[in-house]
Amino acid sequence: MVPLDSVDLAAIWLTLKLATLTTVLLLLIGTPIAWWLARTRSKWKGPIGAVVALPLVLPPTVLGFYLLVAMGPHGFIGQLTQGLGLGTLPFTFAGLVVASVFYSLPFVVQPLQNAFEAIGERPLEVAATLRASPADTFFSVVLPLAKPGFVTAAILGFAHTVGEFGVVLMIGGNIPEKTRVVSVQIYDHVEAMAYAQAHWLAGGMLVFSFLVLLVLYSSRLKQGWRG
Amino acid sequence: MHRLSEPTVAGSAERAAAGIQARFRLAYAGFGLDVELDLPGRGVTALFGHSGSGKTTCLRCIAGLERAPQGRLAINGELWQDSASGLFVPPHQRALGYVFQEASLFPHLSVRRNLEFGMRRIEPASRRVSWEHVLELLGIGQLLERLPERLSGGERQRVGIARALLTSPRLLLMDEPLAALDLKRKNEILPYLERLHDELDIPLLYVSHAPDEVARLADHVVLLDQGRVVAQGGLQETLARLDLPTAFSEDAGVVIEARVADHDDAYHLTRLEFPGGEVLVARRPEALGQRLRFRVHARDVSLALARAEGTSITNLLPATVQALAAADTPAHVLVRLEAAGTPLLARITRRSADQLGIAAGQRLWAQIKAVALLG
């Protein structure tokens, strides 16, 4: 008998909702950033690239702390959201989404940037001599050629968001059905000595993560063969 | 800059009706391009030179893939770039076709979708080159459903050429389209290029460093060296010029267009006739009356004051000396001759030239040791 109760199921549902929404937003935000990073000769390429990569090395609590401050009533994001009549973001699902977008950004931008760089200049020039405008070229040549990069980016962005803990605690606290995701729920179960439930959730996460990586690495191997 | 914008306008507008006027000046670290081209609006023009001479950069400037800070480009009266007024038409708005060294087909699209890519992006009303004609011209009708990775190098390049043609360009640019292919593939594509030349009325700018390709295809030639134009003009006259840098004189020679006049089946020979005379070559498959080009290297031409008797050389042409010039080594000189209107070049030792007393106006015999047939 699976000992998961409705709170556990709500945590799983919330986690999937958060990861899906974050991934969609990240693909929308990350694509132009990655395209710019892949193509620019600007002196800002280095600094912007470093900022995007920061979540790779920062402890999640540091990122969470600054986001908490920024989203608070006196922070610049907080001022903005209050000005728009949205209240403040900490301890809400929306706040969690915003924080996750920052937290998982490099996992989406870097595969996309690599994919764009691998395409090189030539296909773009060919498209131009075949009368395709730059925007047309982006949609009809760049996107299809970068498809494997988008798949990798989406999987990594999704999986990394599912696996976050520190940032969630800092920004979202631990509110059932609003901000309590699976990783936090596991922590709660362990605190309460409910090891059976913790096992089920933790085991689920383990299997999920393994499957994601398996799909990713097998598809890379296949591409390697064909190329 | 003034002469670009003012006095030439009236003149170039008249010539522009059928022509390409280009003026580009740009500088990179270690390389500069400074060219002024005035090319006919029809036929094949070869941009010829060693690697690093600026021929590809020149072509990219014409396509708009490279933006020369100072440049002016008019194609048959249409202005594509004029740095004086800040005009720069982006490449995708220029009605040109570009064939790259590697075919650069889109790997995610089938041959059919590759071919349609450009064609679908032009106005249906401006489609002057028909789908069937191009497929037939390049012999790719049976490849349509394949992916580029399933094509041979030669097939890929033919699809690349067809793809460019299907945009009905007003100008076709080719950047060493054969350089990445082996000799067999080259010989497979050259006839297609000749057919393009014969059947389509699209001016072609062809970048090459292979003298034989140029000699075979071009009507007009531009010689580039270190980012500058050394010579430009009709193929025959330009190749026969003596004032070219010595870098070119090692390869010096002329191209002669002849007609198949006669086959001698007993000796397996073919007689080729041209305005300046005739030559015998090993039996050719071409029918009587067909046109053929052949190349005569200056190093394969020797000179005799009288018609030689008792020699194995069969091809002797009476000619008049026009001028002498230094060759690529101090031991040699280049002699420019004329055989009834056909220019010829001979590369002989300075010693022989002195002993024979070669001088302008002298009538003598050119002995042709070998001719290289093109095609």
XYZ file of C-alpha atoms in Angstrom:
602
model
C 0.000 0.000 0.000
C 1.383 3.362 -0.997
C 1.298 5.482 2.166
C 1.016 8.850 0.367
C -1.769 11.142 1.539
C -3.470 14.057 -0.150
C -0.821 16.491 1.112
C 1.873 14.412 -0.567
C -0.109 14.267 -3.808
C -0.665 18.011 -3.652
C 3.096 18.472 -3.251
C 3.760 16.315 -6.314
C 1.148 18.179 -8.337
C 2.561 21.538 -7.233
C 6.075 20.466 -8.140
C 5.037 19.410 -11.642
C 3.065 22.615 -12.119
C 5.994 24.719 -10.961
C 8.517 22.880 -13.143
C 6.315 23.012 -16.237
C 5.551 26.701 -15.908
C 9.173 27.504 -15.144
C 10.378 25.526 -18.161
C 7.996 27.272 -20.519
C 9.012 30.678 -19.186
C 12.686 29.748 -19.320
C 12.492 28.695 -22.965
C 10.843 32.004 -23.796
C 13.336 34.083 -21.811
C 16.388 31.904 -22.336
C 16.176 31.701 -26.135
C 16.857 35.399 -26.844
C 19.532 35.504 -24.131
C 21.254 32.409 -25.544
C 20.955 33.742 -29.109
C 22.500 37.042 -28.056
C 25.305 35.299 -26.140
C 25.995 33.003 -29.108
C 26.131 35.785 -31.693
C 27.342 38.942 -30.005
C 30.801 40.424 -30.229
C 29.920 42.931 -27.524
C 32.207 43.420 -24.550
C 29.177 42.646 -22.384
C 29.172 39.023 -23.487
C 31.528 38.001 -20.661
C 29.742 39.788 -17.797
C 26.237 38.762 -18.941
C 27.363 35.175 -19.455
C 28.839 35.135 -15.958
C 25.651 36.522 -14.381
C 23.556 33.886 -16.151
C 25.899 31.163 -14.886
C 25.924 32.385 -11.244
C 23.204 29.983 -10.009
C 25.489 27.114 -11.012
C 27.933 27.983 -8.256
C 26.011 30.030 -5.680
C 24.459 28.261 -2.707
C 20.684 28.336 -3.276
C 20.281 30.128 0.026
C 22.342 33.058 -1.211
C 20.267 33.366 -4.355
C 17.104 32.878 -2.321
C 18.152 35.513 0.178
C 18.729 38.194 -2.453
C 15.533 37.305 -4.268
C 13.636 37.493 -0.983
C 15.014 40.947 -0.339
C 14.351 42.081 -3.899
C 10.811 40.736 -3.903
C 10.038 42.086 -0.440
C 8.006 45.250 0.102
C 11.118 47.448 -0.140
C 12.973 45.569 -2.880
C 12.848 46.715 -6.503
C 10.809 43.715 -7.653
C 8.493 44.191 -4.703
C 8.023 47.885 -5.540
C 7.223 46.896 -9.092
C 4.707 44.176 -8.221
C 3.055 46.422 -5.640
C 2.905 49.222 -8.171
C 1.123 46.855 -10.524
C -1.297 45.971 -7.748
C -0.031 42.399 -7.407
C 1.118 42.617 -3.822
C 4.448 41.031 -2.961
C 5.739 37.719 -4.265
C 7.436 35.960 -1.338
C 5.454 33.011 0.026
C 3.300 32.765 -3.085
C 3.360 30.323 -5.981
C 4.151 33.188 -8.378
C 7.158 34.087 -6.270
C 8.314 30.501 -6.475
C 8.051 30.595 -10.262
C 10.078 33.805 -10.505
C 12.751 32.408 -8.200
C 12.875 29.125 -10.124
C 13.348 30.989 -13.385
C 16.462 32.667 -11.971
C 17.654 29.478 -10.355
C 17.375 27.264 -13.463
C 18.354 29.892 -16.038
C 21.862 28.562 -16.795
C 20.517 25.048 -17.304
C 18.418 26.333 -20.178
C 20.635 29.098 -21.576
C 23.828 27.078 -21.836
C 22.520 24.157 -23.940
C 20.737 26.647 -26.190
C 23.837 28.794 -26.526
C 25.911 25.728 -27.417
C 23.331 24.647 -29.984
C 23.234 28.107 -31.575
C 27.017 28.344 -31.670
C 27.275 24.899 -33.272
C 25.068 26.019 -36.161
C 27.639 28.599 -37.171
C 27.438 31.457 -39.607
C 27.053 29.561 -42.867
C 23.396 28.401 -42.708
C 22.377 31.958 -41.828
C 24.264 33.325 -44.817
C 22.786 30.680 -47.078
C 19.289 31.565 -45.876
C 19.970 35.256 -46.502
C 21.042 34.576 -50.077
C 17.807 32.594 -50.458
C 15.795 35.700 -49.524
C 15.003 34.804 -45.919
C 14.911 37.797 -43.568
C 16.752 37.407 -40.248
C 13.499 36.611 -38.372
C 12.416 34.167 -41.068
C 15.851 32.525 -40.867
C 15.552 32.173 -37.120
C 12.273 30.284 -37.325
C 12.878 28.258 -40.476
C 16.568 27.391 -40.075
C 17.898 28.111 -36.592
C 15.042 26.611 -34.561
C 14.908 23.298 -36.458
C 18.690 22.943 -36.430
C 18.853 23.745 -32.709
C 16.045 21.322 -31.825
C 18.271 18.884 -29.905
C 19.530 21.852 -27.884
C 15.945 22.842 -27.040
C 15.118 19.303 -25.932
C 18.186 19.211 -23.695
C 17.441 22.682 -22.332
C 13.814 21.836 -21.553
C 14.694 18.563 -19.825
C 17.475 20.094 -17.772
C 15.393 23.150 -16.854
C 12.458 20.979 -15.810
C 14.532 18.469 -13.874
C 16.569 21.102 -12.115
C 13.442 22.959 -11.028
C 11.944 19.741 -9.669
C 15.108 19.246 -7.651
C 15.335 22.656 -6.000
C 15.044 23.009 -2.234
C 17.015 25.887 -0.770
C 15.536 28.616 -2.917
C 12.019 27.292 -2.284
C 12.509 27.418 1.456
C 13.869 30.959 1.312
C 11.189 32.344 -0.996
C 8.181 30.131 -0.595
C 8.417 28.859 2.921
C 6.385 25.736 3.418
C 2.729 26.371 2.715
C 0.754 23.255 1.696
C -0.734 23.427 -1.819
C 0.856 26.833 -2.389
C 4.583 26.497 -1.971
C 5.215 23.075 -0.495
C 6.971 21.099 -3.230
C 8.144 17.472 -3.060
C 11.662 18.219 -1.821
C 10.264 20.262 1.080
C 7.632 17.629 1.796
C 10.377 15.004 2.095
C 12.179 17.232 4.573
C 8.952 17.531 6.594
C 8.424 13.785 6.608
C 11.941 13.169 7.831
C 11.524 15.802 10.550
C 8.354 13.984 11.626
C 10.081 10.593 11.457
C 7.604 9.484 8.741
C 10.256 7.503 6.929
C 7.854 5.364 4.868
C 6.398 8.405 3.134
C 9.826 9.981 2.833
C 11.026 6.813 1.141
C 8.247 6.839 -1.391
C 8.768 10.472 -2.328
C 12.555 10.292 -2.296
C 12.525 7.060 -4.282
C 10.136 8.643 -6.759
C 12.491 11.593 -7.197
C 15.424 9.256 -7.661
C 13.685 7.225 -10.351
C 12.409 10.356 -12.074
C 15.848 11.969 -12.153
C 17.472 8.797 -13.395
C 14.944 8.395 -16.193
C 15.372 12.011 -17.268
C 19.132 11.656 -17.468
C 18.814 8.297 -19.190
C 16.649 9.800 -21.926
C 19.031 12.726 -22.273
C 22.216 10.698 -22.497
C 20.780 8.009 -24.786
C 19.484 10.587 -27.239
C 22.883 12.306 -27.236
C 24.552 9.014 -28.005
C 22.215 8.426 -30.929
C 22.978 11.866 -32.331
C 26.652 11.195 -31.934
C 26.315 8.110 -34.072
C 24.426 9.834 -36.808
C 26.704 12.862 -36.915
C 34.683 59.624 -52.999
C 33.694 62.416 -55.344
C 34.298 60.499 -58.462
C 31.996 57.812 -57.167
C 29.044 60.056 -56.611
C 29.285 62.808 -59.216
C 30.823 62.645 -62.645
C 30.382 58.922 -63.193
C 26.656 58.877 -62.522
C 25.538 59.788 -66.032
C 28.058 57.488 -67.658
C 27.410 54.523 -65.437
C 23.642 54.913 -65.750
C 23.987 54.380 -69.483
C 26.346 51.445 -69.176
C 24.326 50.178 -66.226
C 21.568 48.973 -68.501
C 23.587 45.794 -68.843
C 26.435 45.685 -66.442
C 27.837 45.369 -62.988
C 29.743 48.271 -61.530
C 31.381 47.626 -58.214
C 33.776 49.609 -56.106
C 34.812 48.249 -52.732
C 37.376 49.353 -50.254
C 37.867 47.652 -46.926
C 40.723 46.816 -44.619
C 41.222 44.068 -42.072
C 44.332 43.433 -40.059
C 46.824 42.156 -42.622
C 44.482 42.367 -45.598
C 43.028 45.126 -47.673
C 40.640 45.075 -50.585
C 40.534 47.941 -53.026
C 38.823 47.041 -56.262
C 36.904 48.686 -59.026
C 35.085 46.335 -61.352
C 33.163 47.048 -64.480
C 31.724 43.802 -65.716
C 29.410 42.833 -68.514
C 25.833 42.040 -67.511
C 25.895 38.695 -69.264
C 28.026 35.618 -69.668
C 30.529 34.176 -67.250
C 33.028 36.396 -65.508
C 35.804 34.684 -63.598
C 37.363 36.315 -60.561
C 40.722 34.673 -60.711
C 43.660 34.832 -58.341
C 45.674 32.993 -55.759
C 44.256 32.298 -52.332
C 44.297 35.452 -50.270
C 43.943 37.655 -53.338
C 40.542 38.890 -52.183
C 38.308 37.145 -54.700
C 35.982 35.605 -52.131
C 35.815 38.824 -50.120
C 34.912 40.600 -53.322
C 32.100 38.150 -53.989
C 30.831 38.445 -50.411
C 30.765 42.225 -50.745
C 28.659 41.903 -53.876
C 26.273 39.561 -52.061
C 26.108 41.919 -49.085
C 27.388 39.209 -46.731
C 30.308 41.514 -46.081
C 29.786 45.242 -45.811
C 32.649 47.250 -47.221
C 32.817 50.560 -45.355
C 33.381 52.275 -48.676
C 31.516 50.756 -51.518
C 29.204 51.266 -54.418
C 27.483 48.499 -56.290
C 25.088 48.729 -59.197
C 23.656 45.671 -60.908
C 22.034 46.361 -64.244
C 21.070 49.828 -63.136
C 19.832 48.831 -59.681
C 21.815 50.301 -56.798
C 22.544 47.774 -54.013
C 25.123 49.703 -52.081
C 26.222 53.294 -51.979
C 28.212 54.212 -48.921
C 28.154 57.872 -49.961
C 24.415 57.997 -49.305
C 24.403 55.243 -46.679
C 22.466 52.858 -48.916
C 22.980 49.182 -48.161
C 20.444 46.651 -49.375
C 20.617 43.642 -47.013
C 21.512 40.349 -48.691
C 18.024 38.866 -48.446
C 16.641 41.739 -50.499
C 19.165 41.321 -53.305
C 18.011 39.268 -56.264
C 21.090 37.102 -56.426
C 21.975 33.469 -56.140
C 25.027 32.365 -54.201
C 26.709 28.989 -54.450
C 29.166 28.344 -51.643
C 32.289 26.232 -51.780
C 30.598 23.473 -49.805
C 27.026 23.110 -50.995
C 25.743 24.087 -47.524
C 22.372 22.450 -47.988
C 20.068 22.672 -44.986
C 20.580 19.279 -43.336
C 17.077 19.199 -41.833
C 15.337 19.587 -45.186
C 14.962 17.140 -48.063
C 16.361 18.049 -51.452
C 12.882 19.158 -52.527
C 12.435 21.411 -49.487
C 15.946 22.800 -49.949
C 15.112 23.685 -53.535
C 11.791 25.231 -52.532
C 13.342 27.279 -49.731
C 14.400 30.200 -51.894
C 11.802 29.726 -54.597
C 8.929 30.108 -52.143
C 10.374 33.340 -50.859
C 10.180 35.235 -54.122
C 7.083 36.664 -55.787
C 5.417 34.046 -58.013
C 5.360 36.703 -60.737
C 9.145 37.005 -60.693
C 9.804 33.281 -61.117
C 11.479 33.236 -64.499
C 13.432 30.020 -64.059
C 11.214 26.980 -64.209
C 11.364 24.106 -61.741
C 11.361 21.434 -64.470
C 14.068 23.180 -66.455
C 16.408 23.441 -63.481
C 15.853 19.829 -62.430
C 16.585 18.713 -65.959
C 19.523 21.087 -66.404
C 21.284 19.776 -63.305
C 20.075 16.204 -63.510
C 18.676 16.049 -59.974
C 15.086 14.990 -60.657
C 15.524 11.623 -58.995
C 17.082 13.040 -55.808
C 14.125 15.105 -54.589
C 13.042 13.037 -51.613
C 16.531 12.391 -50.251
C 18.140 14.125 -47.319
C 21.397 15.986 -48.027
C 23.408 13.505 -45.948
C 22.443 10.814 -48.472
C 23.948 12.677 -51.436
C 27.433 12.504 -52.906
C 29.545 15.658 -52.916
C 28.849 16.260 -56.579
C 25.099 15.773 -56.173
C 25.051 18.128 -53.225
C 26.768 20.829 -55.202
C 24.336 20.404 -58.097
C 21.422 20.776 -55.691
C 23.108 23.879 -54.246
C 23.370 25.385 -57.718
C 19.764 24.470 -58.537
C 18.579 25.986 -55.253
C 20.282 29.267 -56.107
C 18.914 29.253 -59.669
C 15.339 28.695 -58.511
C 15.305 32.146 -56.902
C 15.474 33.488 -60.474
C 18.474 35.636 -59.615
C 19.562 38.615 -61.680
C 23.105 37.622 -60.872
C 24.570 34.268 -59.919
C 27.636 34.189 -57.675
C 29.739 31.069 -57.304
C 32.565 30.804 -54.807
C 34.864 28.022 -56.005
C 31.949 25.609 -56.317
C 34.275 22.827 -57.429
C 37.166 23.350 -55.030
C 35.915 20.864 -52.450
C 35.412 18.121 -55.050
C 37.829 15.583 -56.466
C 38.695 15.569 -60.153
C 36.031 13.023 -61.048
C 33.256 15.029 -59.394
C 34.595 18.198 -60.966
C 34.330 16.696 -64.402
C 30.837 15.571 -63.504
C 29.735 19.142 -62.715
C 31.586 21.191 -65.317
C 29.278 20.169 -68.180
C 26.292 21.335 -66.104
C 27.946 24.694 -65.590
C 28.559 24.975 -69.310
C 24.905 24.262 -69.963
C 23.938 26.990 -67.503
C 26.070 29.347 -69.464
C 24.532 28.293 -72.747
C 20.886 28.014 -71.719
C 20.187 30.632 -69.081
C 20.573 34.317 -69.537
C 21.868 34.993 -66.027
C 25.224 36.684 -65.594
C 27.555 34.497 -63.575
C 30.421 35.628 -61.389
C 32.693 32.700 -60.791
C 35.501 32.719 -58.240
C 38.311 30.290 -58.950
C 41.982 29.738 -58.559
C 42.041 26.920 -61.121
C 43.224 28.221 -64.517
C 41.595 25.355 -66.385
C 38.154 26.058 -64.942
C 38.491 29.705 -65.833
C 39.722 28.907 -69.334
C 36.872 26.499 -69.878
C 33.963 28.552 -68.541
C 34.757 32.235 -68.587
C 34.064 34.842 -71.229
C 35.463 37.622 -69.162
C 38.138 37.532 -66.524
C 39.246 39.666 -63.595
C 42.697 38.933 -62.228
C 43.093 39.779 -58.563
C 46.289 39.952 -56.601
C 46.642 41.093 -52.985
C 43.237 42.722 -52.911
C 43.716 44.645 -56.132
C 42.588 44.208 -59.703
C 45.596 43.424 -61.860
C 43.730 43.075 -65.115
C 40.180 42.704 -66.375
C 38.727 42.159 -69.807
C 37.809 39.507 -72.313
C 39.284 36.092 -71.614
C 41.581 35.847 -74.642
C 42.998 39.356 -74.513
C 43.464 39.331 -70.752
C 45.263 36.018 -70.623
C 47.578 37.099 -73.436
C 48.650 40.267 -71.678
C 52.318 40.626 -70.904
C 52.061 43.141 -68.083
C 50.689 40.738 -65.486
C 52.626 40.138 -62.302
C 55.176 37.364 -62.554
C 53.079 35.351 -60.128
C 50.802 34.593 -63.073
C 53.426 34.061 -65.773
C 54.322 30.571 -64.621
C 50.815 29.629 -65.731
C 50.862 32.005 -68.695
C 49.063 30.857 -71.767
C 46.146 31.654 -74.015
C 42.757 30.136 -74.613
C 41.584 29.607 -78.148
C 38.073 28.820 -79.207
C 38.005 26.577 -82.251
C 35.613 24.565 -84.372
C 35.888 20.862 -85.125
C 36.744 20.937 -88.868
C 37.700 17.404 -89.733
C 38.363 13.922 -88.327
C 41.231 11.837 -89.656
C 40.248 8.268 -88.815
C 43.414 6.744 -90.261
C 45.673 8.585 -87.803
C 43.038 9.126 -85.113
C 43.360 12.868 -85.252
C 40.945 15.772 -85.229
C 41.574 19.065 -87.003
C 40.462 22.179 -85.120
C 40.085 25.435 -86.991
C 40.226 28.942 -85.558
C 40.803 32.375 -87.089
C 44.578 32.193 -86.705
C 45.047 28.777 -88.242
C 44.452 25.174 -87.300
C 45.834 22.495 -85.009
C 45.723 18.712 -85.033
C 44.822 16.983 -81.787
C 44.139 13.395 -80.778
C 40.742 12.200 -82.053
C 37.862 13.995 -80.310
C 34.353 12.623 -79.803
C 32.701 15.915 -80.804
C 30.802 16.200 -84.074
C 31.970 18.322 -86.979
C 31.239 22.002 -86.507
C 31.055 21.831 -82.715
C 32.893 24.507 -80.739
C 35.751 23.581 -78.430
C 38.113 25.563 -76.276
C 41.719 24.682 -75.815
C 44.521 26.188 -73.878
C 48.049 26.728 -75.120
C 50.591 27.235 -72.362
C 53.350 29.730 -73.137
C 55.899 27.118 -72.078
C 54.606 24.776 -74.811
C 55.222 27.251 -77.607
C 58.649 27.548 -79.231
C 59.684 29.852 -82.043
C 61.437 29.248 -85.380
C 62.513 31.790 -87.993
C 61.643 29.469 -90.845
C 59.087 26.756 -91.195
C 60.802 23.786 -89.605
C 61.307 20.671 -91.723
C 62.004 17.257 -90.290
C 60.353 17.890 -86.945
C 57.813 15.813 -85.063
C 55.880 18.920 -84.098
C 52.766 19.020 -86.285
C 51.243 22.259 -85.157
C 53.023 25.212 -86.751
C 51.410 28.613 -87.041
C 52.729 31.660 -88.890
C 52.700 34.571 -86.447
C 53.905 38.115 -85.896
C 55.813 39.209 -82.810
C 54.031 41.989 -80.964
C 56.061 42.473 -77.808
C 58.467 40.922 -75.330
C 58.355 40.979 -71.559
C 60.103 39.559 -68.540
C 58.917 36.127 -67.472
C 58.844 34.482 -64.055
C 62.597 33.704 -64.104
C 65.506 35.868 -65.315
C 66.401 33.092 -67.752
C 63.156 33.411 -69.707
C 61.181 35.964 -71.650
C 57.536 35.992 -72.660
C 56.824 36.771 -76.288
C 53.413 37.927 -77.343
C 52.478 36.865 -80.856
C 49.542 37.287 -83.110
C 48.404 34.686 -85.595
C 45.793 36.364 -87.805
C 43.961 37.930 -84.887
C 44.490 35.126 -82.403
C 46.865 36.077 -79.599
C 49.528 33.598 -78.551
C 52.176 33.609 -75.842
C 55.564 31.890 -76.023
C 57.949 31.441 -73.123
C 61.502 31.018 -74.423
C 64.957 31.517 -72.940
C 66.464 34.957 -73.093
C 69.431 33.387 -74.834
C 67.260 32.025 -77.670
C 65.491 35.350 -77.983
C 68.848 37.110 -78.450
C 70.210 34.490 -80.854
C 67.074 34.639 -83.024
C 66.987 38.424 -82.732
C 63.320 38.405 -81.709
C 61.823 41.867 -82.072
C 58.406 43.407 -82.474
C 57.030 43.198 -85.999
C 59.062 40.117 -86.890
C 57.270 37.341 -88.771
C 58.107 33.817 -87.685
C 56.670 30.402 -86.929
C 55.167 29.363 -83.609
C 55.635 25.673 -82.906
C 52.992 24.336 -80.550
C 54.203 21.305 -78.652
C 51.004 20.631 -76.780
C 47.475 21.914 -76.453
C 45.205 21.250 -73.493
C 41.624 20.677 -74.559
C 39.015 21.953 -72.163
C 35.936 19.843 -71.931
